[in-house]
Amino acid sequence: MSDLTEKPCRENPGIEKPKSLEQWLAYIEALHPKSIAMGLERVKDVAERLQLIPSFPIISIAGTNGKGSTCAMLESIYLDAGYRVGTYVSPHLKHYNERVRVNHQAISDAALCEAFSAIEAVRADVVLTYFEMGTLAAMWHFAQSNLDVAILEVGMGGRLDAVNVFEPTCSIVTCVDLDHMDYLGDTREKIGAEKAGIYRPRKLAICGDINPPNTVVDYAEQIQADFHLIGRDFYVNKLTRGWQYKASENTLSLPPLALQGDFQLNNAACAICAVENLNQQLPVPLDTVGDSLKSVTLLGRFYQYSQTPYIILDVAHNPQAANSLANNLSDKPYKGRTLGVFAMLADKDIEHVVSALLPHISLWYLADTHNARGATAKDLESHLQSEAEKGLTKQFNNVADALRSACIEADKNDRIIVFGSFYTVADAIDALDIQGI
C-alpha cells in the first residue's frame, strides 16, 4: 500500500494536486479519455486498495426512470424512522455536492476534496472515469460517516455500473425502457438483462415494472434471488383519495403523494416493499411510511414552480418519461395554452419525446444545449416541421433566453413546461434563481 501512495499521478507526472472542489472536478473529468467506460475492474481494484468494505446495509436502485424518486422515498422513510442515512444519486442539477448526502444534507466541499484525495492516494495507474471517481468518493465518505443504511442510485445500466461493485442487501429495478441503447442494447430484453445485473443470489430483489422484460424475471429466478415483482407479489391500488399498497403480509392505506403521476405509486410501492422485507434488519413501523412518503418532492420531477406564469420543471429525456409527463399534463388541464421550453441531448430519442408531447404543447421555445452532447435548436426544429410551418416554434441560443421569452409572451391563464434533460432544468433553475438546492 505504501508504494501506491507515493505515486498518485503516474499517468500525469508533475501535475499539481488539486486543492479546491472546482479543481478536483476538472481534474477527475480529464482523467479518463471517455466519459463512459463500462466495466467493474477499475473500481473494484481501487475499492480493494482503499479497503472499502461497507459494514452498513446497501440498497441499490437501477431503472430507466424513477431511480431518483425511489431513492428520495427510501431516504425519507429511513430518516423519519431515526436512522442515519447516506444517499448517492446522479446527475446533479446545480452543485456536484447534491450527489452525496448524509441525513439529507449535501456533502461539504471540504469533505468531497478529502474523499477525492483518499482515492487519488491509492489509485496509481488505474485510470477512473468521472462517475467512477465520484462513486468511490461517495462510498469512502459514507464509510467515515457511521451510517445505518446507504441508498445508491445506479448511474447507467446495472451489471457493469460502478455502483455494482458494492454488495447490496436489497436491489431494486424500477422500470425498463429504451435509453442509453449504444451501451445497453437496442431492446428492452437486452437492457433488462443489464439492469437485472444488480440482483444478488438469495438477496432481496424487487422489480417495479408492470410489464418486465423476461430477462429480468429469468435472471432473478436463475440466481435464486428473493424476488418480489409488482403485480404479482405486491400491488398498487389507486383510490379516490390516496392509494393502497398490498402484499401477502400487509395492506396499507396511504395518503396521496406529492410527486405527481401514477408511475410514482409504483416507485413508492417498491420503496415500501424494500422496507417491509428489510424490517428485521432495519425496523420501521409500517403505519408511518405514508406520512414519510406524502411530503417527498424532487426538483425536476413535474416540479411546479408557482409564480405568474405558472412554470413546471421536468427532466423527461426519454420516451417513457415523456409519456409520463404527457399524462401528468393531461391529468392537470389548464385554462390557457401550454408553452414548451425544450432542450435535449442529441444522442437521445428526440423524435419519440417530441411525438409524446406534441398534442399537449401550443408553442415550442427551442434552445441550444451548451454541452458536447447537446442538440441545437435547429436540430430540434427538424423534428417539429409541421409546427414550424405553422409558426409555432422559435429558436434560442440558450434555455434562459427561451424561458424568458416564454414568460414574457405567456398570458395569465397559460403555463410553461421546461423539459428535455437535467441540463435543461439546471439552466432553468439558474434563470429562475431557485434557492435551497
PDB file of C-alpha atoms in Angstrom, residues 195-355:
ATOM      1  CA  LYS A 195     -30.281  -3.741 -15.137  1.00  0.00           C
ATOM      2  CA  ALA A 196     -31.016  -7.106 -13.529  1.00  0.00           C
ATOM      3  CA  GLY A 197     -27.266  -7.478 -13.037  1.00  0.00           C
ATOM      4  CA  ILE A 198     -27.613  -5.638  -9.717  1.00  0.00           C
ATOM      5  CA  TYR A 199     -29.589  -8.579  -8.256  1.00  0.00           C
ATOM      6  CA  ARG A 200     -27.729 -11.000  -5.985  1.00  0.00           C
ATOM      7  CA  PRO A 201     -28.249 -14.686  -5.169  1.00  0.00           C
ATOM      8  CA  ARG A 202     -30.625 -15.205  -2.237  1.00  0.00           C
ATOM      9  CA  LYS A 203     -30.770 -11.430  -1.595  1.00  0.00           C
ATOM     10  CA  LEU A 204     -33.863  -9.239  -1.727  1.00  0.00           C
ATOM     11  CA  ALA A 205     -34.584  -8.244  -5.355  1.00  0.00           C
ATOM     12  CA  ILE A 206     -37.528  -6.028  -6.332  1.00  0.00           C
ATOM     13  CA  CYS A 207     -38.941  -5.073  -9.731  1.00  0.00           C
ATOM     14  CA  GLY A 208     -41.438  -2.235 -10.183  1.00  0.00           C
ATOM     15  CA  ASP A 209     -42.046  -2.722 -13.915  1.00  0.00           C
ATOM     16  CA  ILE A 210     -45.630  -3.856 -14.534  1.00  0.00           C
ATOM     17  CA  ASN A 211     -44.547  -5.480 -17.795  1.00  0.00           C
ATOM     18  CA  PRO A 212     -40.962  -6.566 -17.077  1.00  0.00           C
ATOM     19  CA  PRO A 213     -38.695  -7.996 -19.762  1.00  0.00           C
ATOM     20  CA  ASN A 214     -38.332 -11.753 -19.408  1.00  0.00           C
ATOM     21  CA  THR A 215     -34.610 -11.264 -18.871  1.00  0.00           C
ATOM     22  CA  VAL A 216     -35.246  -9.542 -15.532  1.00  0.00           C
ATOM     23  CA  VAL A 217     -37.537 -12.257 -14.197  1.00  0.00           C
ATOM     24  CA  ASP A 218     -35.450 -15.101 -15.615  1.00  0.00           C
ATOM     25  CA  TYR A 219     -32.204 -13.776 -14.113  1.00  0.00           C
ATOM     26  CA  ALA A 220     -33.744 -13.252 -10.694  1.00  0.00           C
ATOM     27  CA  GLU A 221     -35.055 -16.811 -10.726  1.00  0.00           C
ATOM     28  CA  GLN A 222     -31.832 -18.229 -12.147  1.00  0.00           C
ATOM     29  CA  ILE A 223     -29.727 -16.844  -9.291  1.00  0.00           C
ATOM     30  CA  GLN A 224     -32.437 -17.705  -6.742  1.00  0.00           C
ATOM     31  CA  ALA A 225     -32.864 -14.132  -5.597  1.00  0.00           C
ATOM     32  CA  ASP A 226     -35.592 -13.324  -3.078  1.00  0.00           C
ATOM     33  CA  PHE A 227     -37.602 -11.804  -5.925  1.00  0.00           C
ATOM     34  CA  HIS A 228     -40.639  -9.560  -5.498  1.00  0.00           C
ATOM     35  CA  LEU A 229     -42.484  -8.391  -8.627  1.00  0.00           C
ATOM     36  CA  ILE A 230     -45.121  -5.663  -8.739  1.00  0.00           C
ATOM     37  CA  GLY A 231     -48.476  -7.002  -9.885  1.00  0.00           C
ATOM     38  CA  ARG A 232     -47.584 -10.486  -8.667  1.00  0.00           C
ATOM     39  CA  ASP A 233     -46.104 -10.234  -5.176  1.00  0.00           C
ATOM     40  CA  PHE A 234     -47.148  -6.716  -4.244  1.00  0.00           C
ATOM     41  CA  TYR A 235     -49.801  -4.416  -5.665  1.00  0.00           C
ATOM     42  CA  VAL A 236     -50.844  -0.799  -6.035  1.00  0.00           C
ATOM     43  CA  ASN A 237     -54.494   0.270  -5.988  1.00  0.00           C
ATOM     44  CA  LYS A 238     -55.332   3.894  -6.731  1.00  0.00           C
ATOM     45  CA  LEU A 239     -58.155   5.190  -4.537  1.00  0.00           C
ATOM     46  CA  THR A 240     -60.395   8.235  -4.842  1.00  0.00           C
ATOM     47  CA  ARG A 241     -58.296   9.883  -2.182  1.00  0.00           C
ATOM     48  CA  GLY A 242     -54.867   8.345  -1.779  1.00  0.00           C
ATOM     49  CA  TRP A 243     -53.774   4.839  -2.660  1.00  0.00           C
ATOM     50  CA  GLN A 244     -53.240   1.350  -1.303  1.00  0.00           C
ATOM     51  CA  TYR A 245     -50.191  -0.902  -1.051  1.00  0.00           C
ATOM     52  CA  LYS A 246     -50.945  -4.588  -0.739  1.00  0.00           C
ATOM     53  CA  ALA A 247     -48.654  -7.576  -0.200  1.00  0.00           C
ATOM     54  CA  SER A 248     -49.200 -11.001   1.298  1.00  0.00           C
ATOM     55  CA  GLU A 249     -48.352  -9.774   4.784  1.00  0.00           C
ATOM     56  CA  ASN A 250     -49.716  -6.231   4.804  1.00  0.00           C
ATOM     57  CA  THR A 251     -52.300  -3.909   3.314  1.00  0.00           C
ATOM     58  CA  LEU A 252     -51.629  -0.212   3.806  1.00  0.00           C
ATOM     59  CA  SER A 253     -53.959   2.676   3.026  1.00  0.00           C
ATOM     60  CA  LEU A 254     -51.798   5.688   2.209  1.00  0.00           C
ATOM     61  CA  PRO A 255     -52.254   9.428   1.603  1.00  0.00           C
ATOM     62  CA  PRO A 256     -51.637  10.966  -1.837  1.00  0.00           C
ATOM     63  CA  LEU A 257     -48.050  11.541  -2.910  1.00  0.00           C
ATOM     64  CA  ALA A 258     -46.643  14.998  -3.523  1.00  0.00           C
ATOM     65  CA  LEU A 259     -44.805  13.560  -6.547  1.00  0.00           C
ATOM     66  CA  GLN A 260     -47.195  13.633  -9.492  1.00  0.00           C
ATOM     67  CA  GLY A 261     -48.094  10.723 -11.760  1.00  0.00           C
ATOM     68  CA  ASP A 262     -49.444   7.206 -11.322  1.00  0.00           C
ATOM     69  CA  PHE A 263     -45.973   5.797 -12.082  1.00  0.00           C
ATOM     70  CA  GLN A 264     -44.785   7.359  -8.812  1.00  0.00           C
ATOM     71  CA  LEU A 265     -47.125   4.977  -6.982  1.00  0.00           C
ATOM     72  CA  ASN A 266     -45.104   2.092  -8.442  1.00  0.00           C
ATOM     73  CA  ASN A 267     -41.883   3.708  -7.225  1.00  0.00           C
ATOM     74  CA  ALA A 268     -43.389   4.220  -3.775  1.00  0.00           C
ATOM     75  CA  ALA A 269     -44.565   0.605  -3.717  1.00  0.00           C
ATOM     76  CA  CYS A 270     -41.010  -0.577  -4.480  1.00  0.00           C
ATOM     77  CA  ALA A 271     -39.754   1.518  -1.560  1.00  0.00           C
ATOM     78  CA  ILE A 272     -42.367   0.068   0.790  1.00  0.00           C
ATOM     79  CA  CYS A 273     -41.637  -3.469  -0.405  1.00  0.00           C
ATOM     80  CA  ALA A 274     -37.963  -2.927   0.426  1.00  0.00           C
ATOM     81  CA  VAL A 275     -38.736  -1.506   3.870  1.00  0.00           C
ATOM     82  CA  GLU A 276     -41.223  -4.273   4.610  1.00  0.00           C
ATOM     83  CA  ASN A 277     -38.789  -7.045   3.704  1.00  0.00           C
ATOM     84  CA  LEU A 278     -35.802  -5.464   5.454  1.00  0.00           C
ATOM     85  CA  ASN A 279     -37.778  -4.908   8.613  1.00  0.00           C
ATOM     86  CA  GLN A 280     -35.842  -7.390  10.712  1.00  0.00           C
ATOM     87  CA  GLN A 281     -32.556  -5.667   9.871  1.00  0.00           C
ATOM     88  CA  LEU A 282     -33.893  -2.096   9.787  1.00  0.00           C
ATOM     89  CA  PRO A 283     -37.144  -1.987  11.768  1.00  0.00           C
ATOM     90  CA  VAL A 284     -39.661   0.640  10.624  1.00  0.00           C
ATOM     91  CA  PRO A 285     -43.297   0.903  11.815  1.00  0.00           C
ATOM     92  CA  LEU A 286     -45.151   0.398   8.523  1.00  0.00           C
ATOM     93  CA  ASP A 287     -48.034   2.587   9.644  1.00  0.00           C
ATOM     94  CA  THR A 288     -45.655   5.584   9.458  1.00  0.00           C
ATOM     95  CA  VAL A 289     -44.474   5.211   5.862  1.00  0.00           C
ATOM     96  CA  GLY A 290     -47.429   7.081   4.394  1.00  0.00           C
ATOM     97  CA  ASP A 291     -46.522  10.236   6.290  1.00  0.00           C
ATOM     98  CA  SER A 292     -42.891   9.861   5.190  1.00  0.00           C
ATOM     99  CA  LEU A 293     -43.852   9.496   1.527  1.00  0.00           C
ATOM    100  CA  LYS A 294     -46.530  12.159   1.205  1.00  0.00           C
ATOM    101  CA  SER A 295     -44.125  15.086   1.537  1.00  0.00           C
ATOM    102  CA  VAL A 296     -41.341  13.844  -0.773  1.00  0.00           C
ATOM    103  CA  THR A 297     -40.689  16.240  -3.652  1.00  0.00           C
ATOM    104  CA  LEU A 298     -37.902  16.346  -6.215  1.00  0.00           C
ATOM    105  CA  LEU A 299     -36.871  19.368  -8.206  1.00  0.00           C
ATOM    106  CA  GLY A 300     -37.180  18.383 -11.848  1.00  0.00           C
ATOM    107  CA  ARG A 301     -39.853  15.692 -11.465  1.00  0.00           C
ATOM    108  CA  PHE A 302     -43.001  17.555 -12.549  1.00  0.00           C
ATOM    109  CA  TYR A 303     -41.869  20.230 -10.106  1.00  0.00           C
ATOM    110  CA  GLN A 304     -44.424  23.026 -10.025  1.00  0.00           C
ATOM    111  CA  TYR A 305     -42.885  26.435  -9.539  1.00  0.00           C
ATOM    112  CA  SER A 306     -45.763  28.686  -8.557  1.00  0.00           C
ATOM    113  CA  GLN A 307     -45.484  32.150  -9.952  1.00  0.00           C
ATOM    114  CA  THR A 308     -47.018  34.149 -12.776  1.00  0.00           C
ATOM    115  CA  PRO A 309     -46.821  32.498 -15.224  1.00  0.00           C
ATOM    116  CA  TYR A 310     -47.130  29.001 -13.795  1.00  0.00           C
ATOM    117  CA  ILE A 311     -43.941  27.014 -14.539  1.00  0.00           C
ATOM    118  CA  ILE A 312     -43.323  23.245 -14.398  1.00  0.00           C
ATOM    119  CA  LEU A 313     -39.809  21.747 -14.486  1.00  0.00           C
ATOM    120  CA  ASP A 314     -39.340  18.159 -15.651  1.00  0.00           C
ATOM    121  CA  VAL A 315     -36.139  16.338 -16.620  1.00  0.00           C
ATOM    122  CA  ALA A 316     -38.012  13.987 -19.015  1.00  0.00           C
ATOM    123  CA  HIS A 317     -35.360  12.894 -21.531  1.00  0.00           C
ATOM    124  CA  ASN A 318     -36.569   9.575 -22.967  1.00  0.00           C
ATOM    125  CA  PRO A 319     -39.853   8.328 -24.454  1.00  0.00           C
ATOM    126  CA  GLN A 320     -41.123   6.660 -21.281  1.00  0.00           C
ATOM    127  CA  ALA A 321     -40.518   9.781 -19.200  1.00  0.00           C
ATOM    128  CA  ALA A 322     -42.040  11.969 -21.929  1.00  0.00           C
ATOM    129  CA  ASN A 323     -45.202   9.841 -21.952  1.00  0.00           C
ATOM    130  CA  SER A 324     -45.410  10.164 -18.171  1.00  0.00           C
ATOM    131  CA  LEU A 325     -45.014  13.932 -18.491  1.00  0.00           C
ATOM    132  CA  ALA A 326     -47.760  13.983 -21.136  1.00  0.00           C
ATOM    133  CA  ASN A 327     -50.057  12.035 -18.811  1.00  0.00           C
ATOM    134  CA  ASN A 328     -49.372  14.468 -15.971  1.00  0.00           C
ATOM    135  CA  LEU A 329     -50.207  17.405 -18.238  1.00  0.00           C
ATOM    136  CA  SER A 330     -53.463  15.689 -19.255  1.00  0.00           C
ATOM    137  CA  ASP A 331     -54.344  14.961 -15.635  1.00  0.00           C
ATOM    138  CA  LYS A 332     -53.909  18.625 -14.753  1.00  0.00           C
ATOM    139  CA  PRO A 333     -55.735  20.508 -17.514  1.00  0.00           C
ATOM    140  CA  TYR A 334     -55.136  24.229 -17.716  1.00  0.00           C
ATOM    141  CA  LYS A 335     -57.381  27.077 -18.911  1.00  0.00           C
ATOM    142  CA  GLY A 336     -54.865  28.513 -21.330  1.00  0.00           C
ATOM    143  CA  ARG A 337     -52.052  27.290 -23.518  1.00  0.00           C
ATOM    144  CA  THR A 338     -49.051  25.162 -22.600  1.00  0.00           C
ATOM    145  CA  LEU A 339     -45.772  26.705 -23.760  1.00  0.00           C
ATOM    146  CA  GLY A 340     -42.880  24.268 -24.038  1.00  0.00           C
ATOM    147  CA  VAL A 341     -39.277  25.301 -23.351  1.00  0.00           C
ATOM    148  CA  PHE A 342     -37.357  22.398 -24.819  1.00  0.00           C
ATOM    149  CA  ALA A 343     -33.652  21.491 -24.974  1.00  0.00           C
ATOM    150  CA  MET A 344     -32.232  17.991 -25.254  1.00  0.00           C
ATOM    151  CA  LEU A 345     -29.121  15.919 -25.865  1.00  0.00           C
ATOM    152  CA  ALA A 346     -28.526  14.839 -29.455  1.00  0.00           C
ATOM    153  CA  ASP A 347     -27.914  11.181 -28.563  1.00  0.00           C
ATOM    154  CA  LYS A 348     -31.382  10.786 -27.057  1.00  0.00           C
ATOM    155  CA  ASP A 349     -34.587   9.712 -28.832  1.00  0.00           C
ATOM    156  CA  ILE A 350     -35.737  13.222 -29.743  1.00  0.00           C
ATOM    157  CA  GLU A 351     -38.344  12.022 -32.239  1.00  0.00           C
ATOM    158  CA  HIS A 352     -40.362   9.995 -29.752  1.00  0.00           C
ATOM    159  CA  VAL A 353     -40.041  12.549 -26.958  1.00  0.00           C
ATOM    160  CA  VAL A 354     -41.432  15.189 -29.323  1.00  0.00           C
ATOM    161  CA  SER A 355     -44.270  12.952 -30.519  1.00  0.00           C
TER     162      SER A 355
END
